[in-house]
Coordinates of C-alpha atoms in Angstrom, one line a residue:
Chain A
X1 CA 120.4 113.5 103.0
X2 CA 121.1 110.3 104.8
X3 CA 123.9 107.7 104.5
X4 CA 121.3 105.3 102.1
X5 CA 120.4 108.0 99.9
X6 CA 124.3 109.4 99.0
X7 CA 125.3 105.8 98.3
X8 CA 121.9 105.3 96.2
X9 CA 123.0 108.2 94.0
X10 CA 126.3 106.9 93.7
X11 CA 125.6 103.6 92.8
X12 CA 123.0 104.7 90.7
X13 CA 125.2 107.1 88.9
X14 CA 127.7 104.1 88.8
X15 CA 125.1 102.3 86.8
X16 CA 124.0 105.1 84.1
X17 CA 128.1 105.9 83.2
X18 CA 128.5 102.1 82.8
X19 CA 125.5 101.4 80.7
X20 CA 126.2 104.4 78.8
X21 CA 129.9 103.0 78.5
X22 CA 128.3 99.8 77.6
X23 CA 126.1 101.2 74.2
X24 CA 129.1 103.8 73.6
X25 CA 132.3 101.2 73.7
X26 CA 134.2 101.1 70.6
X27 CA 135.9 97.8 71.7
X28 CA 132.8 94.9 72.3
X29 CA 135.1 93.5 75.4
X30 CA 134.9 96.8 76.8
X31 CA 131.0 97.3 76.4
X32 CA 130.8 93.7 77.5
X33 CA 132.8 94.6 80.9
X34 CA 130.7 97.7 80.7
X35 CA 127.5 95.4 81.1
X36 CA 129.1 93.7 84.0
X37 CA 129.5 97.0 86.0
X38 CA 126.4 97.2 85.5
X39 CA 125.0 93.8 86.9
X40 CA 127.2 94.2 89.9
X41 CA 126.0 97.7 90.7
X42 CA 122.3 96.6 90.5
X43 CA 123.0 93.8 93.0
X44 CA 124.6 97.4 95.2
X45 CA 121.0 98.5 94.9
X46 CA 119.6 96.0 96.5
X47 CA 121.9 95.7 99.3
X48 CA 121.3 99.4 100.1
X49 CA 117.6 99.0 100.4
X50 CA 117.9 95.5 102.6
X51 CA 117.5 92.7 100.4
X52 CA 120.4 91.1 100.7
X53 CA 119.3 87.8 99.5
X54 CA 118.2 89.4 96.0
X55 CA 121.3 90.9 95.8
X56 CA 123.5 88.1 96.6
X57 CA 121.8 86.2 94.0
X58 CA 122.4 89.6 91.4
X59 CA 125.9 89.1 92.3
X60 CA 125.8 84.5 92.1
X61 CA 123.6 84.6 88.8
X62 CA 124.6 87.5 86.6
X63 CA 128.4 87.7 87.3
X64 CA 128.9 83.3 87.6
X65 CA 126.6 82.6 85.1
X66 CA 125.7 86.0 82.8
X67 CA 128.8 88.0 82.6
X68 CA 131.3 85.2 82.2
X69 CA 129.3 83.5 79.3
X70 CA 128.9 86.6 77.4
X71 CA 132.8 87.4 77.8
X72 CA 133.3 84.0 76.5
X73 CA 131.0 84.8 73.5
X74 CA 132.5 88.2 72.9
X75 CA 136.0 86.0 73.3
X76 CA 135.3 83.7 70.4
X77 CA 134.2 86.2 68.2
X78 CA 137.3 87.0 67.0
X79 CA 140.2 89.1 67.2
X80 CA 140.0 91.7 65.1
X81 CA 139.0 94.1 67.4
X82 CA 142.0 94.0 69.9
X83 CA 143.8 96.5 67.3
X84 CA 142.0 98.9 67.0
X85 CA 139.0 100.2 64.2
X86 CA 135.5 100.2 65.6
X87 CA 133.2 97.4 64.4
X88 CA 130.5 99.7 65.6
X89 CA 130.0 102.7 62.2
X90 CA 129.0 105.7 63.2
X91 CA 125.2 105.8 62.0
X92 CA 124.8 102.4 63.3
X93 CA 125.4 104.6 66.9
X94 CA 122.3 106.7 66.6
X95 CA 120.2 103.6 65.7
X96 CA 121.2 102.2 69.2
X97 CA 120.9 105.0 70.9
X98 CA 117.4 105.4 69.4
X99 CA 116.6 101.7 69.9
X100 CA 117.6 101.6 73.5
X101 CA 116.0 104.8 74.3
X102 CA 112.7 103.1 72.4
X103 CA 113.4 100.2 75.2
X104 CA 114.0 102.4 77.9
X105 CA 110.6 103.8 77.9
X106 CA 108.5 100.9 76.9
X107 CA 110.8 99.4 80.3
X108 CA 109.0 102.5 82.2
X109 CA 105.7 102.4 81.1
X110 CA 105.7 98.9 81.7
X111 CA 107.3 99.0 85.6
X112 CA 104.6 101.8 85.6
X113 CA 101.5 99.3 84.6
X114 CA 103.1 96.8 86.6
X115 CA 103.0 99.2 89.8
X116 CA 99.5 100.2 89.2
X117 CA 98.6 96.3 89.1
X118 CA 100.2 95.1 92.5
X119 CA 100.6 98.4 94.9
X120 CA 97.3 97.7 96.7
X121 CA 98.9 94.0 97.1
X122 CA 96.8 91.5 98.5
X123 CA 98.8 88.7 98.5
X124 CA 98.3 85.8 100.5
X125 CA 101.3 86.0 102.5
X126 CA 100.9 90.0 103.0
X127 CA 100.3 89.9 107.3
X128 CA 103.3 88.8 108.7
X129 CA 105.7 91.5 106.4
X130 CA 106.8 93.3 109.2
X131 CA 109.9 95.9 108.3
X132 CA 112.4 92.2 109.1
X133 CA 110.8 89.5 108.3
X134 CA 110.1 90.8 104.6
X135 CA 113.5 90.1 103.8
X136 CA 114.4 87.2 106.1
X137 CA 115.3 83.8 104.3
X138 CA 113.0 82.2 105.2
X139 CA 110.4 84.0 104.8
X140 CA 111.5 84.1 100.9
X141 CA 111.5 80.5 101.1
X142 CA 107.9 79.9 102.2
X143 CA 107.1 82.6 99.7
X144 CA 108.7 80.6 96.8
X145 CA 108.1 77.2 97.8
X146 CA 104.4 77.5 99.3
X147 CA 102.6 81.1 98.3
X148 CA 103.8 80.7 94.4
X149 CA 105.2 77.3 93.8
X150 CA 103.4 77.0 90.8
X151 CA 104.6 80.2 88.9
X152 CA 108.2 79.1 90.4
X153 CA 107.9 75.1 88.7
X154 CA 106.5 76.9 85.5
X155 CA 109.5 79.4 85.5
X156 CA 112.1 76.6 86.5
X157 CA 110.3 74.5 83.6
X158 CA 111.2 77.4 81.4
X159 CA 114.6 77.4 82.0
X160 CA 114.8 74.2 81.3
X161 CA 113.4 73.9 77.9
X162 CA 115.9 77.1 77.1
X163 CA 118.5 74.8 78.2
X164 CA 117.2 71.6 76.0
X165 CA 116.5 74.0 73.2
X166 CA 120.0 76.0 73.5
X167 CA 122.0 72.3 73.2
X168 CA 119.6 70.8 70.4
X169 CA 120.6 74.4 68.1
X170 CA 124.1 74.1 68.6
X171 CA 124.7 71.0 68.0
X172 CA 125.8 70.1 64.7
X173 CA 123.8 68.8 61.6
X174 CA 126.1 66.2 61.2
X175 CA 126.4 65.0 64.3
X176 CA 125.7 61.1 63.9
X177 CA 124.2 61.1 67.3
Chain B
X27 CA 129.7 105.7 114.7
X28 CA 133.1 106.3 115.8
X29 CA 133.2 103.1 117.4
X30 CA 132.0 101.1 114.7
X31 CA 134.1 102.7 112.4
X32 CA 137.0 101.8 114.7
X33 CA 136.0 98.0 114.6
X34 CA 135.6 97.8 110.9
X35 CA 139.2 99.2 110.7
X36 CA 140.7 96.9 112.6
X37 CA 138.4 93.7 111.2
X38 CA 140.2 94.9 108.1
X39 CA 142.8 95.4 108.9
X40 CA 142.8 91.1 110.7
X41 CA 141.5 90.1 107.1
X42 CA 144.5 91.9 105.2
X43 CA 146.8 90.8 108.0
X44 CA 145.6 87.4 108.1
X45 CA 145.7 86.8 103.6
X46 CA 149.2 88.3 103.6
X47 CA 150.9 85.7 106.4
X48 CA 148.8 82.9 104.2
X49 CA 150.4 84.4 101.2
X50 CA 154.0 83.8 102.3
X51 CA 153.1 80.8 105.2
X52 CA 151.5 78.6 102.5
X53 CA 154.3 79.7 99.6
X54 CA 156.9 78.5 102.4
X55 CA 154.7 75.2 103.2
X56 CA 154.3 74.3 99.8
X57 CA 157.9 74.3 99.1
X58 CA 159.3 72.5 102.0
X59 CA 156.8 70.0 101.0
X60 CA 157.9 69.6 97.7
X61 CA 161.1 70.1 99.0
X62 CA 160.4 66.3 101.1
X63 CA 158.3 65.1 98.7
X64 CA 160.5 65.0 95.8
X65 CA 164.2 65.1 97.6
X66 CA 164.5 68.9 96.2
X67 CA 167.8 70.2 98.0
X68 CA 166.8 74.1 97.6
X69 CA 163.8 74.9 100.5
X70 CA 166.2 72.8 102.6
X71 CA 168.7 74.7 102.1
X72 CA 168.7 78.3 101.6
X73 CA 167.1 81.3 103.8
X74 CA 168.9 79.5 106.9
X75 CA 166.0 79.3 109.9
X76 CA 164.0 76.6 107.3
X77 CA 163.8 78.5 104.4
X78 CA 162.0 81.2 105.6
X79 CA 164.1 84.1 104.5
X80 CA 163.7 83.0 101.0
X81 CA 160.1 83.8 100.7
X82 CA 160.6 87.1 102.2
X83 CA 163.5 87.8 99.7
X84 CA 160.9 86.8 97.1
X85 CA 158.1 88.9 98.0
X86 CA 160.2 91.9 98.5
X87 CA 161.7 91.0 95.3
X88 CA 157.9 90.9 93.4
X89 CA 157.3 94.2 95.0
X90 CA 160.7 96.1 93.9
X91 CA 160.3 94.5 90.0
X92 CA 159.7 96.2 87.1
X93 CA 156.1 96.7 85.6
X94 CA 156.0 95.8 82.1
X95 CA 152.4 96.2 80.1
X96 CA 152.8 95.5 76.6
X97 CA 152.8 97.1 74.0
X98 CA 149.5 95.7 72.4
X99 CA 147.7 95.0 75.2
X100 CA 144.2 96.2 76.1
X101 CA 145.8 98.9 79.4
X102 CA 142.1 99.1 81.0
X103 CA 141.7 95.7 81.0
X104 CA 145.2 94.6 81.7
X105 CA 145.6 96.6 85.0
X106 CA 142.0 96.2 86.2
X107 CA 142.3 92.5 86.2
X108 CA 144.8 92.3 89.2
X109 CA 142.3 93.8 91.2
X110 CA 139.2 92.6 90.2
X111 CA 141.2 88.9 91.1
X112 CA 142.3 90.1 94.6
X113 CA 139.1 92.2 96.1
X114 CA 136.5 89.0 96.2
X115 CA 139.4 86.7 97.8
X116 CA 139.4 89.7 100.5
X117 CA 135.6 90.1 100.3
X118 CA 135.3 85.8 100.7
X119 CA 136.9 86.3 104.6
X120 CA 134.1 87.7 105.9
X121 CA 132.0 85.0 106.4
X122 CA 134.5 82.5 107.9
X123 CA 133.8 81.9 110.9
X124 CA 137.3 81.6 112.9
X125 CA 135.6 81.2 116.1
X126 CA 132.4 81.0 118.4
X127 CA 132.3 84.8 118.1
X128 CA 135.5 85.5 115.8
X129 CA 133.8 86.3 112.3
X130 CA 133.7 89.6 110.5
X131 CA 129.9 89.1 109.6
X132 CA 127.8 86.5 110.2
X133 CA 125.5 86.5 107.3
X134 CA 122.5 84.7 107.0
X135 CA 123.1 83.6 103.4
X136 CA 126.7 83.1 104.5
X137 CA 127.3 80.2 102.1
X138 CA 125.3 81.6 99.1
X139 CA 127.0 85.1 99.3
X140 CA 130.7 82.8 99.6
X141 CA 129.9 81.1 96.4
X142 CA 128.6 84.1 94.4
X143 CA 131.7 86.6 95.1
X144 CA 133.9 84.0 94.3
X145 CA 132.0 83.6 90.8
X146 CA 134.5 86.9 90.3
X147 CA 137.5 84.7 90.0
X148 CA 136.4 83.3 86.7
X149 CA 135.8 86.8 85.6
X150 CA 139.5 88.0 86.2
X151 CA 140.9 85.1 84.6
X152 CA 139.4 85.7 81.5
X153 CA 140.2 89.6 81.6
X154 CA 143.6 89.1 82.1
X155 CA 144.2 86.5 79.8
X156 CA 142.3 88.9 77.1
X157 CA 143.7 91.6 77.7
X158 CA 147.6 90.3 77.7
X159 CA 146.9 89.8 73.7
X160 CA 148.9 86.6 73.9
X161 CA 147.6 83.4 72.4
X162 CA 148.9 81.4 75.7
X163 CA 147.4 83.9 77.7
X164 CA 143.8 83.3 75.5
X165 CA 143.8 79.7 75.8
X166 CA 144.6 79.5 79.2
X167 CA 141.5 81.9 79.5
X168 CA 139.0 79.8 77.9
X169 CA 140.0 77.0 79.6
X170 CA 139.2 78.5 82.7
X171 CA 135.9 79.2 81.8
X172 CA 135.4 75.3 80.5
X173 CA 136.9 74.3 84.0
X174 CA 135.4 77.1 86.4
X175 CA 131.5 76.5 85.2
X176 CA 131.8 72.6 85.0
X177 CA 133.0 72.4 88.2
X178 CA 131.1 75.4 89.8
X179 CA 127.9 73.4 89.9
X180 CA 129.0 69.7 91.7
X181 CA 130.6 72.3 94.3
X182 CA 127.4 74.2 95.0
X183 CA 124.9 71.5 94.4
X184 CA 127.2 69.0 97.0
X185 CA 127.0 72.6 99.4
X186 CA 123.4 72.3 99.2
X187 CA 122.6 69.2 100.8
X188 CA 125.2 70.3 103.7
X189 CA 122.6 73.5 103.8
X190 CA 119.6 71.4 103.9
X191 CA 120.8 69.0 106.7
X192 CA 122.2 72.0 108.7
X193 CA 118.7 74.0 108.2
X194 CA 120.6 77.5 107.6
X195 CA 122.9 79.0 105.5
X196 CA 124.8 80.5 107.9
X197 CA 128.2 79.6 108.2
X198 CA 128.0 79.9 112.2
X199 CA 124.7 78.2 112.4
X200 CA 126.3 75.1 110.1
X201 CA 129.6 75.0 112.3
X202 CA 126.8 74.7 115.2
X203 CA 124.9 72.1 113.9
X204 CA 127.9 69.7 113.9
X205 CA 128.5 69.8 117.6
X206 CA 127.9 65.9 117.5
X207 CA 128.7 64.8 113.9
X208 CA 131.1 66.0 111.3
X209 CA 129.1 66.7 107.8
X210 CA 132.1 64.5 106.8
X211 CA 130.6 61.3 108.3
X212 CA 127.1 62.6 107.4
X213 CA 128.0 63.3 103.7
X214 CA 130.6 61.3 102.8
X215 CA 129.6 61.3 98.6
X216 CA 129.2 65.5 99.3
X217 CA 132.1 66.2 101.1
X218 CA 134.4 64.0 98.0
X219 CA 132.5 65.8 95.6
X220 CA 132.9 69.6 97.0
X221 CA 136.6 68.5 97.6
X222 CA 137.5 67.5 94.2
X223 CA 135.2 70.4 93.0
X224 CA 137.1 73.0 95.1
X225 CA 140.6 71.7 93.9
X226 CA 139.4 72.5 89.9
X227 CA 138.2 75.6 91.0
X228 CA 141.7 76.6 92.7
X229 CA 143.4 75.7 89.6
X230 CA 145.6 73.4 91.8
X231 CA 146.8 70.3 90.3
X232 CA 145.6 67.5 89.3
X233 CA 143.6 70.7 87.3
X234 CA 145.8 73.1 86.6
X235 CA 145.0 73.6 83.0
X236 CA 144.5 77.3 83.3
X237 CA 148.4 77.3 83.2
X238 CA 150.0 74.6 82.0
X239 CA 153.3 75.1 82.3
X240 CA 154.5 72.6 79.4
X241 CA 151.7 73.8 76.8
X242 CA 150.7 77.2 78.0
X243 CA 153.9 79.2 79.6
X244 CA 152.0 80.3 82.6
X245 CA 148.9 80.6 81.0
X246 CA 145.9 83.6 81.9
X247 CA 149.4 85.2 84.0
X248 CA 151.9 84.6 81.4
X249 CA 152.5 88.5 80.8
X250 CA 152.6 89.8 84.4
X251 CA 155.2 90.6 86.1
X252 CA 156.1 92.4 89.4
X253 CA 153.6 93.8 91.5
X254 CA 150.6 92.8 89.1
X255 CA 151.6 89.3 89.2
X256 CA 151.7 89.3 92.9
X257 CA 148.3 90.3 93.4
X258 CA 147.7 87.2 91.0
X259 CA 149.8 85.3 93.5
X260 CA 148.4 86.3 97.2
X261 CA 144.9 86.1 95.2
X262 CA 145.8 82.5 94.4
X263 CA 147.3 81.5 98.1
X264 CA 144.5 84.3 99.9
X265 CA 141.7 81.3 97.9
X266 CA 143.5 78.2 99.2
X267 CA 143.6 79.2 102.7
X268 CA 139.7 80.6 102.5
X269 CA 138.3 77.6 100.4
X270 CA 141.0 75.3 103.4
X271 CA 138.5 76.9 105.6
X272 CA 135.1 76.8 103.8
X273 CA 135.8 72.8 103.5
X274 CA 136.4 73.1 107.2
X275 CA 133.4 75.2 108.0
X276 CA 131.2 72.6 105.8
X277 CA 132.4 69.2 106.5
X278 CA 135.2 68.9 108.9
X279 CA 133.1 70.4 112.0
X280 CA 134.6 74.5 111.7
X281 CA 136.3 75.4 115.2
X282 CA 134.5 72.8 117.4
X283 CA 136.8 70.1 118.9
X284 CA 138.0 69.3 122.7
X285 CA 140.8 70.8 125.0
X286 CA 142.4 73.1 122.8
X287 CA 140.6 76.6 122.1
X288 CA 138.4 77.0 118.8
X289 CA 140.5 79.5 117.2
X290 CA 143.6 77.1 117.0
X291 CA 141.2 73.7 116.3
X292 CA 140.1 76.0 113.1
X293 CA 143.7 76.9 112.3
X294 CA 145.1 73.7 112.7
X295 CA 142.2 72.2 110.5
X296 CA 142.6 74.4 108.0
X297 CA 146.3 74.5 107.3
X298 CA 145.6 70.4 107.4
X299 CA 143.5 70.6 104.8
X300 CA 145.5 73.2 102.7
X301 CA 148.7 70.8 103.3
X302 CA 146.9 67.7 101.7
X303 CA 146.0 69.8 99.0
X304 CA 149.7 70.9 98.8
X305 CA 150.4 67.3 98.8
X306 CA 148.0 66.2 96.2
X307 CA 150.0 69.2 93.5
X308 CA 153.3 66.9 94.3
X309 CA 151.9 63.5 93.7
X310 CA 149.5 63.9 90.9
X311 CA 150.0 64.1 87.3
X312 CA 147.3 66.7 85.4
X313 CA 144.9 65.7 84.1
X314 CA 143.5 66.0 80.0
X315 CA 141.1 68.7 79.1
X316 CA 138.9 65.9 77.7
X317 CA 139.0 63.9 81.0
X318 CA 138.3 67.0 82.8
X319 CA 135.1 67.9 81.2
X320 CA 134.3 64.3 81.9
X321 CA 134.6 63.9 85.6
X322 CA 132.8 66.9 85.9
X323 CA 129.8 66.6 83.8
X324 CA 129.7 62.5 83.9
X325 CA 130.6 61.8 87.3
X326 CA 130.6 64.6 89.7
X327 CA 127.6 66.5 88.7
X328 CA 125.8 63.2 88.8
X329 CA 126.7 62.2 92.5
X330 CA 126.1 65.6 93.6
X331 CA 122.9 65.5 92.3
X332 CA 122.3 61.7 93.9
X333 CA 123.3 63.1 96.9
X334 CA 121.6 65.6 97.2
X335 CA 118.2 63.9 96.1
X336 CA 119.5 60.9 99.2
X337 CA 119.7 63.7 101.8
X338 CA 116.6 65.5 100.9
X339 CA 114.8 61.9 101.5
X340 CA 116.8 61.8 104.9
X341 CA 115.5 65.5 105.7
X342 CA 111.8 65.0 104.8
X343 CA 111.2 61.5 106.1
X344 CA 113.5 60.7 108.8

């Protein structure tokens, strides 16, 4: 077994307890920093297999954006969870462990359909991915800003209207403005 | 192996050696500062050879206090936040370039990776001041994350156009590309912006809101003590000294200058930089949540974006 592999299995194993710990908490905060352990071990995974651009981005967009937001959520929703008493019943448990499990294989079959689809990948860009250059910077770039701008505007475009439509829902009905 | 082994060892060994003297340099710094600034008797005073003794008495003190938790607070969280504070100001040295060769890794998304392990910072904040189960410690919590976002995007978006007119995002490649010009002549609007941007996300006044001291006790900190609260501390004087350097490494030209060797022109630039920030916490007032939120969103954001929509021009048509 090599050096990659024993850290893979780690961090992977890293990931399962957390996201277990995550469905399982009793306390939201702690399912909440649960999640986080999660998002930062993912971005491990992709540092182990070389793309260290993905991962620095796991790390800049899931725990400065992501991770601090939904602590801020699970922060405003009150305190009655610090002292004790589960807000999670224990019934309500086996629904989400059935739910997520329901998830968990609809997430495989479609990575599976997905793989099927783009394997025999004949991309435009596919000649020059030698084993470095695949993960260089600017090789990304070209990819993002020349081979599939258009998909990248229409996602970016996306994110927008979530923003416009996130603001226009929270703001007040009474707001004179 | 062995040999690489050995070299990571002692890199780490540079980085721990090198936060720790910030810790109690810059603690000693900023009160003989004050000390001049404001005609306070005490740093001139005691811990004879200028006041150095008395930081050593203090951190020897912080490491022989007792450990209090309280009662009701979340344990987990409480002691976990300490260190989730003080490993990404240790990870954030790597990519500092201290010299032509001197870095611990030159990454090529050296910049990115900077700004998105010190997105942790925010994270700690809020667990310690959750977890503390004080209503000081809460508010001073949710502040931070008001602050810390607002202010995280002028600092990134004013990094960018420094990124675009440098053609890398290496932080050696950057420091190379200024061998004629500062990015401080080049990008005078940026280098304001990622300034006042890099104060708020210090907590260092003029936006110190995270703790207050006349509203919020010591706000996210308030129920630390001893050897918890000093990883709080070096934490807080390790992200001075780095972000000192990352305004270096951006605008003010990293370790290029004349005569003297780079390692020292990098010092002595970044312990200026850290100074006037020192001297900004004795001359400002603090500033109003509400007038916080508005230089952020109204006016930095703005002339960041202005900026970086000027220098993207420059890049593509001159």
């Amino acid at each position: 077994m090599s050096l990659e592999q024993l850290l893979f299995l780690v961090v992977a194993a890293v990931i399962v307890l957390a996201a277990l710990g995550a469905v399982f908490a009793r306390r939201i905060m702690h399912a909440a920093l649960c999640a986080v352990v999660v998002f930062t071990a993912v971005g491990g995974i992709y540092a182990i297999i070389g793309s260290y651009f993905i991962a620095v981005a796991q790390v800049l967009i899931y725990i400065g954006a992501v991770a601090t937001v939904l602590v801020f959520a699970v922060m405003l929703s009150g305190q009655k969870d610090i002292a004790g008493g589960s807000p999670i019943r224990r019934q309500a448990r086996w629904k989400t462990v059935l739910t997520w499990a329901a998830f968990v294989v609809g997430l495989v079959m479609v990575f599976q359909f997905t793989l099927n689809l783009t394997v025999p990948a004949s991309g435009p860009a596919n000649a020059p991915m030698a084993a470095e250059s695949a993960t260089s910077l600017r090789f990304l770039g070209q990819l993002l800003f020349y081979d599939y701008l258009l998909p990248f505007e229409v996602i970016s475009l996306l994110l927008l209207l979530v923003l416009i439509g996130a603001v226009v829902i929270a703001r007040k009905e009474s707001d004179p403005q | 192996m062995v040999e690489q082994l050995v070299w990571a060892a002692i890199k780490f060994a540079a980085v721990l050696g090198f936060m720790s003297f910030n810790a109690i340099f810059l603690v000693w710094l900023e009160r003989k500062v004050a000390g001049f600034i404001q005609y306070r008797y005490g740093p001139m005073v005691t811990g004879k050879p200028h006041g150095w003794l008395q930081t050593i008495a203090d951190a020897v003190k912080l490491l022989a206090k007792e450990d209090i938790i309280p009662a009701l607070a979340d344990r987990k969280i409480f002691i976990l936040a300490p260190l989730v504070m003080i490993v990404p100001t240790f990870l954030l040295h790597i990519v500092i370039p201290f010299g032509p060769n001197l870095i611990v890794k030159d990454m090529e998304m050296g910049v990115l990776y900077f700004f998105a392990v010190s997105g942790f910072t925010t994270l700690a904040v809020v667990m310690a001041g959750w977890a503390s189960n004080n209503k000081y410690s809460l508010l001073g919590a949710i502040r931070a994350i008001a602050q810390l976002i607002g202010y995280e995007l002028p600092l990134i978006i004013s990094v960018a156009a420094v990124v675009l007119l440098a053609g890398s995002m290496s932080t050696q490649e950057i420091v190379q590309s200024q061998a004629s010009w500062p990015y401080v002549i080049l990008q005078p609007i940026g280098f304001l912006v990622f300034f006042i941007a890099a104060l708020a996300e210090l907590n260092r006044v003029p936006f110190d809101l995270l703790e207050a001291e006349s509203e919020l006790v010591a706000g996210y900190n308030t129920e630390y003590s001893g050897m918890r609260w000093a990883f709080f501390f070096l934490a807080e004087y390790g992200n001075l000294a780095v972000m000192s350097a990352m305004i270096v490494t951006l605008f003010l030209g990293g370790w290029q200058g004349p005569i003297l060797p780079p390692l020292v022109w990098f010092l002595l630039k970044i312990y200026l930089v850290a100074f006037v920030i020192i001297w900004f916490r004795w001359t400002f007032p603090r500033v109003r949540p509400d007038q916080l939120s508005k230089l952020g969103w109204k006016y930095l954001l703005p002339a960041s974006l202005v900026n970086l929509a000027l220098t993207s021009l420059y890049v593509v048509f001159i």
